[in-house]
Coordinates of C-alpha atoms (C1' of nucleotides) in Angstrom, one line a residue:
Chain J
M1 CA 31.8 35.0 18.3
A2 CA 32.9 31.7 20.6
N3 CA 35.1 31.9 24.0
I4 CA 37.8 29.6 24.1
L5 CA 39.7 28.8 27.2
I6 CA 43.2 27.7 27.3
I7 CA 44.9 25.9 30.0
E8 CA 48.2 25.1 29.1
D9 CA 51.4 26.0 30.6
E10 CA 54.2 25.8 28.3
A11 CA 54.5 29.6 27.2
S12 CA 55.1 29.5 23.7
I13 CA 52.5 27.3 22.6
Q14 CA 49.7 29.2 24.6
R15 CA 50.7 32.2 22.4
M16 CA 51.1 30.2 19.5
I17 CA 47.5 28.7 19.8
E18 CA 46.5 32.3 20.9
Y19 CA 47.4 34.4 18.4
D20 CA 45.8 31.9 15.7
L21 CA 42.9 31.4 17.7
K22 CA 42.5 35.5 18.0
Q23 CA 42.9 35.8 14.2
L24 CA 39.6 33.6 13.2
D25 CA 38.4 36.2 15.4
Y26 CA 37.4 33.9 18.9
T27 CA 37.6 35.5 22.3
V28 CA 40.9 34.0 23.9
E29 CA 41.2 33.4 27.7
L30 CA 44.8 32.3 29.5
S31 CA 45.2 30.2 32.3
S32 CA 48.8 28.2 32.8
D33 CA 47.3 26.7 36.0
G34 CA 45.4 23.8 36.7
K35 CA 43.7 25.6 40.0
D36 CA 43.2 28.6 38.2
G37 CA 41.9 27.2 35.0
Y38 CA 39.1 25.2 37.1
N39 CA 38.1 28.1 38.2
K40 CA 37.5 29.8 35.2
A41 CA 36.2 26.7 33.6
K42 CA 33.3 26.0 35.7
S43 CA 31.7 29.0 34.7
D44 CA 30.7 26.9 31.8
H45 CA 30.7 30.0 29.6
Y46 CA 33.7 28.8 27.5
D47 CA 32.6 26.6 23.9
V48 CA 35.6 25.2 23.9
I49 CA 38.6 24.3 26.8
L50 CA 42.0 23.1 25.5
L51 CA 43.4 21.4 28.6
D52 CA 46.9 20.6 29.3
L53 CA 47.0 17.2 31.5
M54 CA 50.5 18.3 33.0
L55 CA 49.6 21.7 35.1
P56 CA 51.1 22.7 38.3
S57 CA 49.0 22.7 41.4
M58 CA 46.1 20.4 39.7
N59 CA 46.1 18.1 36.8
G60 CA 44.4 17.8 33.6
L61 CA 41.9 14.6 33.9
D62 CA 41.3 15.8 37.2
I63 CA 40.1 19.2 35.5
C64 CA 38.1 17.6 33.2
K65 CA 36.3 15.0 35.6
K66 CA 35.4 17.5 38.1
L67 CA 34.0 19.8 35.0
R68 CA 31.7 17.2 33.7
N69 CA 30.8 16.4 37.3
R70 CA 29.6 20.0 38.0
D71 CA 27.3 19.7 34.4
V72 CA 30.2 22.1 32.7
E73 CA 29.2 21.2 29.3
S74 CA 32.3 22.9 27.4
Y75 CA 33.5 21.0 24.4
I76 CA 37.1 19.8 26.0
I77 CA 39.9 18.8 23.6
M78 CA 43.3 17.4 25.8
L79 CA 46.5 18.1 24.7
T80 CA 49.4 16.5 25.9
A81 CA 52.6 15.2 25.3
L82 CA 51.4 11.8 26.0
S83 CA 50.9 9.6 23.6
D84 CA 50.4 6.3 25.0
E85 CA 47.2 4.2 24.2
Y86 CA 46.6 4.2 27.9
D87 CA 47.0 7.8 28.3
I88 CA 44.3 8.3 25.5
I89 CA 42.0 6.4 26.6
K90 CA 42.5 8.1 30.3
G91 CA 41.4 11.2 29.0
F92 CA 38.0 10.3 27.2
E93 CA 37.4 8.7 30.3
A94 CA 37.8 11.6 32.4
G95 CA 35.0 13.5 29.5
A96 CA 37.3 15.0 26.9
D97 CA 35.6 15.7 23.8
D98 CA 39.2 15.3 21.7
Y99 CA 42.8 14.5 22.5
M100 CA 45.5 15.7 20.4
T101 CA 49.4 15.1 21.0
K102 CA 52.1 16.9 21.4
P103 CA 53.9 18.4 18.6
F104 CA 50.4 19.0 17.2
S105 CA 49.4 21.1 13.6
P106 CA 48.0 24.3 14.1
R107 CA 46.0 24.2 11.7
E108 CA 44.6 20.6 12.9
L109 CA 44.4 21.8 16.1
T110 CA 41.9 24.6 14.8
A111 CA 40.0 22.7 12.2
R112 CA 39.3 20.1 15.2
I113 CA 37.9 23.2 17.5
K114 CA 35.9 24.5 14.7
A115 CA 34.3 20.7 14.4
G116 CA 33.8 20.6 18.4
L117 CA 32.1 24.1 18.4
R118 CA 29.6 23.1 15.1
R119 CA 28.6 20.4 17.8
T120 CA 28.1 22.7 20.6
Q121 CA 26.9 25.9 18.9
T122 CA 22.8 25.0 18.6
F123 CA 22.1 27.5 21.4
K124 CA 24.3 30.3 19.5
K125 CA 22.3 33.2 18.8
E126 CA 22.3 33.5 15.2
D127 CA 22.4 37.1 13.0
K128 CA 21.2 35.1 10.0
I129 CA 18.9 32.1 9.6
S130 CA 19.3 30.2 5.9
Y131 CA 16.6 27.9 4.8
Q132 CA 16.3 26.6 0.6
G133 CA 16.3 29.8 -0.6
L134 CA 15.4 32.0 2.4
I135 CA 17.6 34.4 4.2
I136 CA 16.4 35.7 7.8
K137 CA 18.1 38.4 9.2
P138 CA 16.2 38.4 13.0
S139 CA 18.3 42.0 14.0
S140 CA 16.9 43.6 11.3
Y141 CA 13.7 41.8 10.8
E142 CA 14.1 41.1 6.9
V143 CA 13.6 38.5 4.7
F144 CA 15.5 37.7 1.5
K145 CA 14.4 35.1 -0.9
N146 CA 16.7 34.4 -3.8
N147 CA 18.8 37.6 -2.7
E148 CA 15.7 39.9 -3.0
K149 CA 14.2 41.7 -0.5
I150 CA 10.3 40.4 0.0
E151 CA 8.5 42.5 2.5
L152 CA 7.1 41.1 5.1
T153 CA 4.6 42.4 8.2
L154 CA 5.8 41.9 11.8
K155 CA 3.6 38.9 12.7
E156 CA 4.2 37.5 9.2
F157 CA 8.1 37.7 9.9
E158 CA 7.7 36.4 13.4
L159 CA 5.0 33.3 12.8
L160 CA 8.2 32.7 9.7
L161 CA 11.2 32.8 11.9
Y162 CA 9.4 30.7 14.3
L163 CA 8.3 28.0 12.0
V164 CA 11.9 27.8 10.2
K165 CA 13.7 27.9 13.9
N166 CA 11.6 24.8 14.6
R167 CA 11.5 23.6 11.3
G168 CA 10.7 19.8 11.0
I169 CA 8.1 20.3 13.9
A170 CA 4.5 20.1 13.5
L171 CA 2.9 23.3 15.5
S172 CA -0.5 23.4 16.7
R173 CA -2.4 26.7 16.2
D174 CA -2.5 27.2 20.2
Q175 CA 1.5 26.8 20.4
L176 CA 2.1 29.6 17.8
L177 CA -0.5 31.6 19.4
T178 CA 0.6 31.5 23.1
N179 CA 4.4 31.7 21.4
L180 CA 4.0 34.5 19.3
W181 CA 0.8 36.4 20.5
G182 CA 1.3 35.7 23.7
F183 CA -0.7 33.5 26.3
S184 CA -2.7 35.7 27.3
Y185 CA -4.2 35.9 23.6
D186 CA -7.8 34.6 23.5
G187 CA -8.9 35.8 20.2
D188 CA -9.9 33.0 16.9
S189 CA -7.1 30.7 16.2
R190 CA -7.6 30.6 12.5
I191 CA -5.8 33.9 12.6
V192 CA -3.1 31.7 12.2
D193 CA -4.3 30.6 9.0
V194 CA -5.0 33.9 7.6
H195 CA -0.8 34.6 8.0
I196 CA -0.4 31.4 6.8
F197 CA -1.9 31.9 3.7
K198 CA 0.2 35.6 3.6
L199 CA 3.1 33.9 3.6
R200 CA 3.1 31.3 1.5
E201 CA 1.9 34.2 -1.4
K202 CA 4.8 35.7 -0.8
L203 CA 7.4 33.2 -0.4
D204 CA 6.1 30.1 -1.1
K205 CA 3.4 29.5 -3.7
D206 CA 3.0 25.8 -4.2
S207 CA 2.9 25.3 -0.4
T208 CA 6.5 23.0 -1.0
W209 CA 7.3 23.5 2.5
L210 CA 5.0 25.3 4.4
K211 CA 2.9 22.1 5.1
T212 CA 0.1 21.9 6.5
V213 CA -0.5 19.3 8.8
R214 CA -4.4 18.4 9.2
G215 CA -6.3 18.0 12.5
I216 CA -2.9 20.0 14.1
G217 CA -1.4 22.8 12.4
Y218 CA 2.0 24.1 10.2
K219 CA 5.5 22.9 9.8
I220 CA 8.1 23.4 7.5
V221 CA 10.2 20.3 6.0
K222 CA 13.6 20.2 7.1
T223 CA 15.4 20.7 3.7
D224 CA 17.2 17.6 1.9
Chain C
M1 CA 21.1 0.9 22.6
A2 CA 23.5 3.0 20.0
N3 CA 23.5 2.7 16.5
I4 CA 26.6 2.8 14.4
L5 CA 27.4 2.5 10.4
I6 CA 30.5 1.5 9.8
I7 CA 31.4 2.4 6.0
E8 CA 34.8 0.9 5.0
D9 CA 35.9 -1.7 2.3
E10 CA 38.7 -3.7 4.0
A11 CA 36.9 -6.3 5.2
S12 CA 39.4 -7.1 8.0
I13 CA 39.0 -3.8 9.6
Q14 CA 35.6 -3.9 9.1
R15 CA 35.7 -7.2 10.9
M16 CA 37.4 -5.7 13.5
I17 CA 35.8 -2.5 14.3
E18 CA 32.3 -4.6 14.3
Y19 CA 33.9 -7.3 16.6
D20 CA 35.0 -4.4 19.5
L21 CA 31.6 -2.6 18.6
K22 CA 29.1 -5.2 19.5
Q23 CA 31.4 -6.4 22.3
L24 CA 30.1 -3.4 23.9
D25 CA 26.8 -4.1 22.8
Y26 CA 26.2 -1.7 20.3
T27 CA 24.1 -1.9 17.2
V28 CA 26.7 -2.5 14.0
E29 CA 25.6 -2.3 10.0
L30 CA 28.5 -2.4 7.4
S31 CA 28.5 -1.2 4.0
S32 CA 31.9 -1.7 1.8
D33 CA 30.6 0.8 -0.7
G34 CA 30.2 4.3 -1.0
K35 CA 26.6 5.1 -2.4
D36 CA 25.0 2.2 -0.4
G37 CA 26.6 4.0 3.1
Y38 CA 25.1 6.9 1.7
N39 CA 21.8 5.8 1.4
K40 CA 21.8 4.2 5.0
A41 CA 23.7 6.7 6.4
K42 CA 21.2 9.5 5.4
S43 CA 18.2 7.6 7.3
D44 CA 19.8 9.6 9.9
H45 CA 19.3 6.9 12.5
Y46 CA 22.8 6.3 13.2
D47 CA 24.3 7.4 16.5
V48 CA 27.8 7.3 15.4
I49 CA 29.3 6.7 11.4
L50 CA 33.1 5.7 11.3
L51 CA 33.3 6.5 7.6
D52 CA 36.5 5.5 5.1
L53 CA 37.8 8.6 2.8
M54 CA 38.5 5.4 -0.6
L55 CA 35.9 3.5 -1.3
P56 CA 34.4 2.5 -4.4
S57 CA 31.7 4.4 -6.0
M58 CA 31.5 7.3 -3.9
N59 CA 34.1 9.3 -2.0
G60 CA 34.0 10.1 1.5
L61 CA 34.0 13.1 2.0
D62 CA 31.3 14.0 -0.6
I63 CA 29.5 11.4 1.4
C64 CA 29.8 13.6 4.7
K65 CA 29.3 16.6 2.4
K66 CA 25.8 15.7 1.3
L67 CA 25.2 14.2 4.5
R68 CA 25.8 17.4 6.6
N69 CA 23.4 19.2 3.9
R70 CA 20.4 16.4 4.6
D71 CA 21.0 17.8 8.8
V72 CA 22.1 14.3 9.4
E73 CA 23.4 14.3 12.5
S74 CA 25.1 11.7 13.1
Y75 CA 28.3 11.9 14.5
I76 CA 31.0 10.9 11.9
I77 CA 34.5 9.6 12.7
M78 CA 36.4 9.6 9.8
L79 CA 38.9 6.9 9.3
T80 CA 41.7 7.0 6.4
A81 CA 45.4 5.9 5.5
L82 CA 45.6 9.7 4.5
S83 CA 47.5 11.6 7.5
D84 CA 48.0 14.9 5.8
E85 CA 47.8 18.5 7.5
Y86 CA 45.8 19.3 4.4
D87 CA 43.7 15.8 3.9
I88 CA 42.6 16.2 8.2
I89 CA 41.1 19.8 7.4
K90 CA 40.0 19.1 4.5
G91 CA 38.0 16.0 6.2
F92 CA 36.8 18.2 9.0
E93 CA 35.6 20.8 6.4
A94 CA 33.2 18.4 4.8
G95 CA 32.2 18.0 8.2
A96 CA 33.9 15.6 10.9
D97 CA 33.3 15.0 14.1
D98 CA 36.8 13.4 14.8
Y99 CA 39.5 12.1 12.2
M100 CA 41.9 9.1 13.0
T101 CA 44.7 7.8 10.6
K102 CA 45.3 4.2 9.7
P103 CA 47.2 2.1 11.7
F104 CA 45.0 3.1 14.5
S105 CA 44.8 1.6 18.1
P106 CA 41.8 0.1 18.0
R107 CA 40.9 1.2 22.2
E108 CA 41.8 4.7 21.2
L109 CA 38.8 4.1 18.5
T110 CA 35.9 3.1 20.7
A111 CA 37.5 5.8 23.1
R112 CA 36.1 8.4 20.9
I113 CA 33.2 6.3 20.0
K114 CA 31.8 6.6 23.4
A115 CA 32.7 10.3 23.7
G116 CA 31.3 11.2 20.3
L117 CA 27.9 9.2 22.0
R118 CA 28.1 10.9 25.3
R119 CA 28.0 14.3 23.0
T120 CA 25.3 13.3 21.0
Q121 CA 23.0 11.9 23.3
T122 CA 23.0 14.7 25.7
F123 CA 21.5 17.0 22.7
K124 CA 20.0 15.1 20.1
K125 CA 16.7 15.0 21.6
E126 CA 14.5 14.5 18.0
D127 CA 12.4 11.9 18.7
K128 CA 12.1 9.0 16.6
I129 CA 10.7 5.4 16.8
S130 CA 11.8 2.6 14.8
Y131 CA 10.4 -0.5 14.1
Q132 CA 10.7 -3.5 11.8
G133 CA 11.4 -1.2 8.5
L134 CA 9.3 2.1 10.3
I135 CA 10.6 5.4 11.1
I136 CA 7.8 7.2 13.5
K137 CA 8.7 10.9 14.0
P138 CA 6.2 12.1 16.4
S139 CA 6.8 15.6 16.5
S140 CA 6.6 16.2 12.2
Y141 CA 3.9 13.5 12.1
E142 CA 5.7 11.6 9.4
V143 CA 6.0 7.7 9.0
F144 CA 8.7 6.1 6.7
K145 CA 8.7 3.1 5.1
N146 CA 12.3 1.9 4.0
N147 CA 13.2 5.4 3.9
E148 CA 10.0 5.8 1.9
K149 CA 7.6 8.8 3.3
I150 CA 4.2 7.3 3.4
E151 CA 1.3 9.6 3.7
L152 CA -0.9 8.7 6.8
T153 CA -3.8 10.6 8.4
L154 CA -3.9 12.1 11.5
K155 CA -6.0 9.4 13.0
E156 CA -4.1 6.6 11.1
F157 CA -0.7 8.3 12.7
E158 CA -2.3 8.5 16.2
L159 CA -3.7 4.7 15.8
L160 CA 0.1 3.9 14.6
L161 CA 1.8 5.7 17.0
Y162 CA -0.1 4.5 20.2
L163 CA 0.1 0.2 18.5
V164 CA 4.1 0.9 18.2
K165 CA 4.4 2.1 21.5
N166 CA 2.2 -0.8 23.1
R167 CA 3.8 -3.9 21.1
G168 CA 2.9 -6.9 22.1
I169 CA 0.2 -5.4 23.4
A170 CA -3.4 -6.5 22.9
L171 CA -5.2 -3.5 22.8
S172 CA -9.5 -3.3 23.0
R173 CA -11.1 -1.3 20.6
D174 CA -12.3 -0.2 23.8
Q175 CA -9.0 1.1 25.1
L176 CA -8.3 2.5 21.5
L177 CA -11.4 4.8 21.8
T178 CA -10.8 5.9 24.6
N179 CA -7.0 7.0 24.6
L180 CA -7.1 8.1 21.2
W181 CA -10.8 9.6 20.6
G182 CA -11.4 10.4 24.1
F183 CA -13.6 8.7 26.6
S184 CA -16.6 10.9 25.5
Y185 CA -16.5 9.0 22.0
D186 CA -19.9 7.0 21.9
G187 CA -19.6 5.6 18.0
D188 CA -19.0 2.3 16.6
S189 CA -16.1 1.1 18.4
R190 CA -15.5 -0.8 14.3
I191 CA -14.1 2.6 13.2
V192 CA -10.9 1.2 14.5
D193 CA -11.4 -1.7 12.5
V194 CA -11.7 1.3 9.5
H195 CA -8.6 2.8 10.7
I196 CA -7.2 -0.5 10.8
F197 CA -7.6 -1.8 7.4
K198 CA -6.2 1.2 6.0
L199 CA -3.1 1.3 8.3
R200 CA -2.4 -2.4 6.8
E201 CA -2.8 -1.1 3.2
K202 CA -0.5 1.3 3.5
L203 CA 2.4 0.0 5.7
D204 CA 1.8 -3.6 6.8
K205 CA -0.3 -5.6 3.3
D206 CA 0.1 -9.1 4.4
S207 CA -0.5 -8.4 8.2
T208 CA 2.4 -9.6 8.9
W209 CA 3.2 -7.7 11.9
L210 CA -0.1 -5.7 13.0
K211 CA -2.0 -8.7 13.7
T212 CA -5.8 -9.0 14.9
V213 CA -6.4 -10.4 18.0
R214 CA -10.0 -11.9 17.7
G215 CA -12.2 -11.3 20.2
I216 CA -10.3 -8.7 21.8
G217 CA -8.9 -5.8 19.3
Y218 CA -5.1 -5.3 18.1
K219 CA -1.9 -5.3 18.0
I220 CA 1.7 -5.0 16.9
V221 CA 4.0 -8.2 17.6
K222 CA 7.2 -7.6 19.3
T223 CA 10.7 -8.3 17.4
D224 CA 13.1 -6.9 19.9
Chain W
dT1 C1' -22.3 -29.6 9.4
dT2 C1' -24.8 -25.5 11.0
dG3 C1' -25.5 -21.7 13.0
dT4 C1' -23.4 -17.8 15.4
dT5 C1' -20.0 -14.5 16.2
dG6 C1' -16.5 -11.1 14.8
dT7 C1' -14.1 -9.5 11.4
dG8 C1' -12.4 -7.5 5.9
dT9 C1' -13.8 -4.7 3.1
dT10 C1' -16.2 -1.2 0.9
dA11 C1' -19.0 2.9 -0.3
dA12 C1' -21.6 6.6 0.5
dG13 C1' -22.7 10.1 3.6
dA14 C1' -21.8 13.2 7.5
dT15 C1' -18.5 15.8 9.6
dT16 C1' -14.6 18.7 10.3
dC17 C1' -10.6 21.0 8.4
dT18 C1' -8.6 24.5 5.7
dG19 C1' -7.9 27.7 1.7
dT20 C1' -9.5 32.2 0.7
dT21 C1' -12.0 36.1 0.4
dA22 C1' -13.5 40.8 1.9
dA23 C1' -14.9 43.7 5.3
dG24 C1' -14.3 46.1 10.0
dA25 C1' -11.2 46.8 13.5
dA26 C1' -7.1 48.2 15.9
dA27 C1' -2.7 50.1 15.4
dA28 C1' 0.7 52.6 13.7
dA29 C1' 2.2 56.9 10.8
dA30 C1' 1.8 61.3 8.9
Chain G
dT1 C1' -5.8 64.6 14.2
dT2 C1' -6.2 61.6 8.9
dT3 C1' -4.5 58.3 6.3
dT4 C1' -2.3 54.2 5.6
dT5 C1' -1.1 50.0 7.2
dT6 C1' -1.6 45.9 9.8
dC7 C1' -4.3 42.5 12.3
dT8 C1' -8.5 39.9 13.1
dT9 C1' -12.7 38.2 12.6
dA10 C1' -16.3 36.0 9.9
dA11 C1' -18.4 33.6 6.0
dC12 C1' -18.2 30.5 2.1
dA13 C1' -16.9 26.7 -0.7
dG14 C1' -14.3 22.9 -1.6
dA15 C1' -11.2 19.3 0.3
dA16 C1' -10.4 15.9 3.4
dT17 C1' -11.0 12.9 6.8
dC18 C1' -13.8 10.5 9.6
dT19 C1' -17.6 7.4 10.7
dT20 C1' -22.1 4.6 9.5
dA21 C1' -23.5 0.8 7.1
dA22 C1' -23.7 -3.0 4.7
dC23 C1' -22.0 -7.2 2.8
dA24 C1' -19.2 -10.9 2.5
dC25 C1' -16.2 -14.2 4.5
dA26 C1' -13.4 -16.7 8.2
dA27 C1' -13.6 -18.3 12.7
dC28 C1' -14.9 -20.6 15.6
dA29 C1' -18.5 -23.4 19.0
dA30 C1' -21.9 -27.2 19.4

DNA sequence: TTGTTGTGTTAAGATTCTGTTAAGAAAAAA
DNA sequence: TTTTTTCTTAACAGAATCTTAACACAACAA
């Protein structure tokens, strides 16, 4: 689901956070030491990093700065007893996304973690994509419209998925062909129109959201 | 630089924040009313929204939820006197990115705003060009005038986009033709006039910003 | 002022683009 | 293999858009 790294030397706090997060099905890793934590973090495969400021061997601010210098984009939440305005600002200047002072509410922490994940998780692989009344399941190649299963052929499915993933963007026939049929496809680009027609027939008879962009191609409107 | 919307009904706080942010060269807009604030915010052209929770006409939590449902991706910081764990969690569940309780340190607020901008600006790349009350979205081929969608044909859209991108510069018909119709176009150059006329009809009836440069061609006046 | 040139505006005709259908080709299943 | 399903092509009609041509008016120069 999501990977979280906790760099914190107080064992009691470590355990408390770890427990809460595991309850929520996150994958949690621990580090009690600054250097060790930094080495783990720089791999950039954590979605969220909880970072204490006062640590053995390397302090939290430096860790944060160095990570940002390496383009690590994990969502970093600083956790510290330092509640001075000055310290807080230093924390943000070092590149933190959020800052919590101890003692803190565990629930608030998890709420802040979730908020951070919401922001970073754009490239998270979805198992289910919702759009209007539709549910698309890429792994099983199924589509439901108002909870009723709709049978689509493979090309129809791929086309729908691609359009929904790129909702709000007008996609040219050529773009669709190279992305869905492969760059070497050299047939008639109007094959796209035929599939669009089929999709509309099955899912959007009135073209309320699967729109034609005349002269360009097609797009799915962003919901409001 | 960055656009910030403040939805807050306490004038004193409004002014304080506004002052600080303007010092930092941010573009600031204010709203003291829930519905009004919501209407402004849903245009999604603010990078950060500071949102009070207790507001006239529509409460902050609902505003936040509705904005997220509309895919508004602004970085939302809730500002409120409610410091209860329960309220904070409600705030995050509604889709907030951050939550500050009053009274707060102005410096901390700006630090948090900067942190939010750092994040949104790296990820957000939905292209959008604003001019006067217009919003032009090249990726979806859409144009909005005061948040109302205006239907343009492809040529009209391309012409508008080109003019706006080159605002302040008088463009000859030949320039427009070679750039928008292609260098091999050999029709009547007055085709441009017809499209300009259509654009004015739809967007600028009084020619307040889409000007004729007699003997040359057309230009859009520069306002910033 | 008058003539000349350039632009605004309109409408009709030409052209391009898309929706739709059906039939043959290709691929998958039986 | 045969049967079934899916994909692709081709064609046509209708719609949307673009272009031309014409006229009236405005701006400018002499």
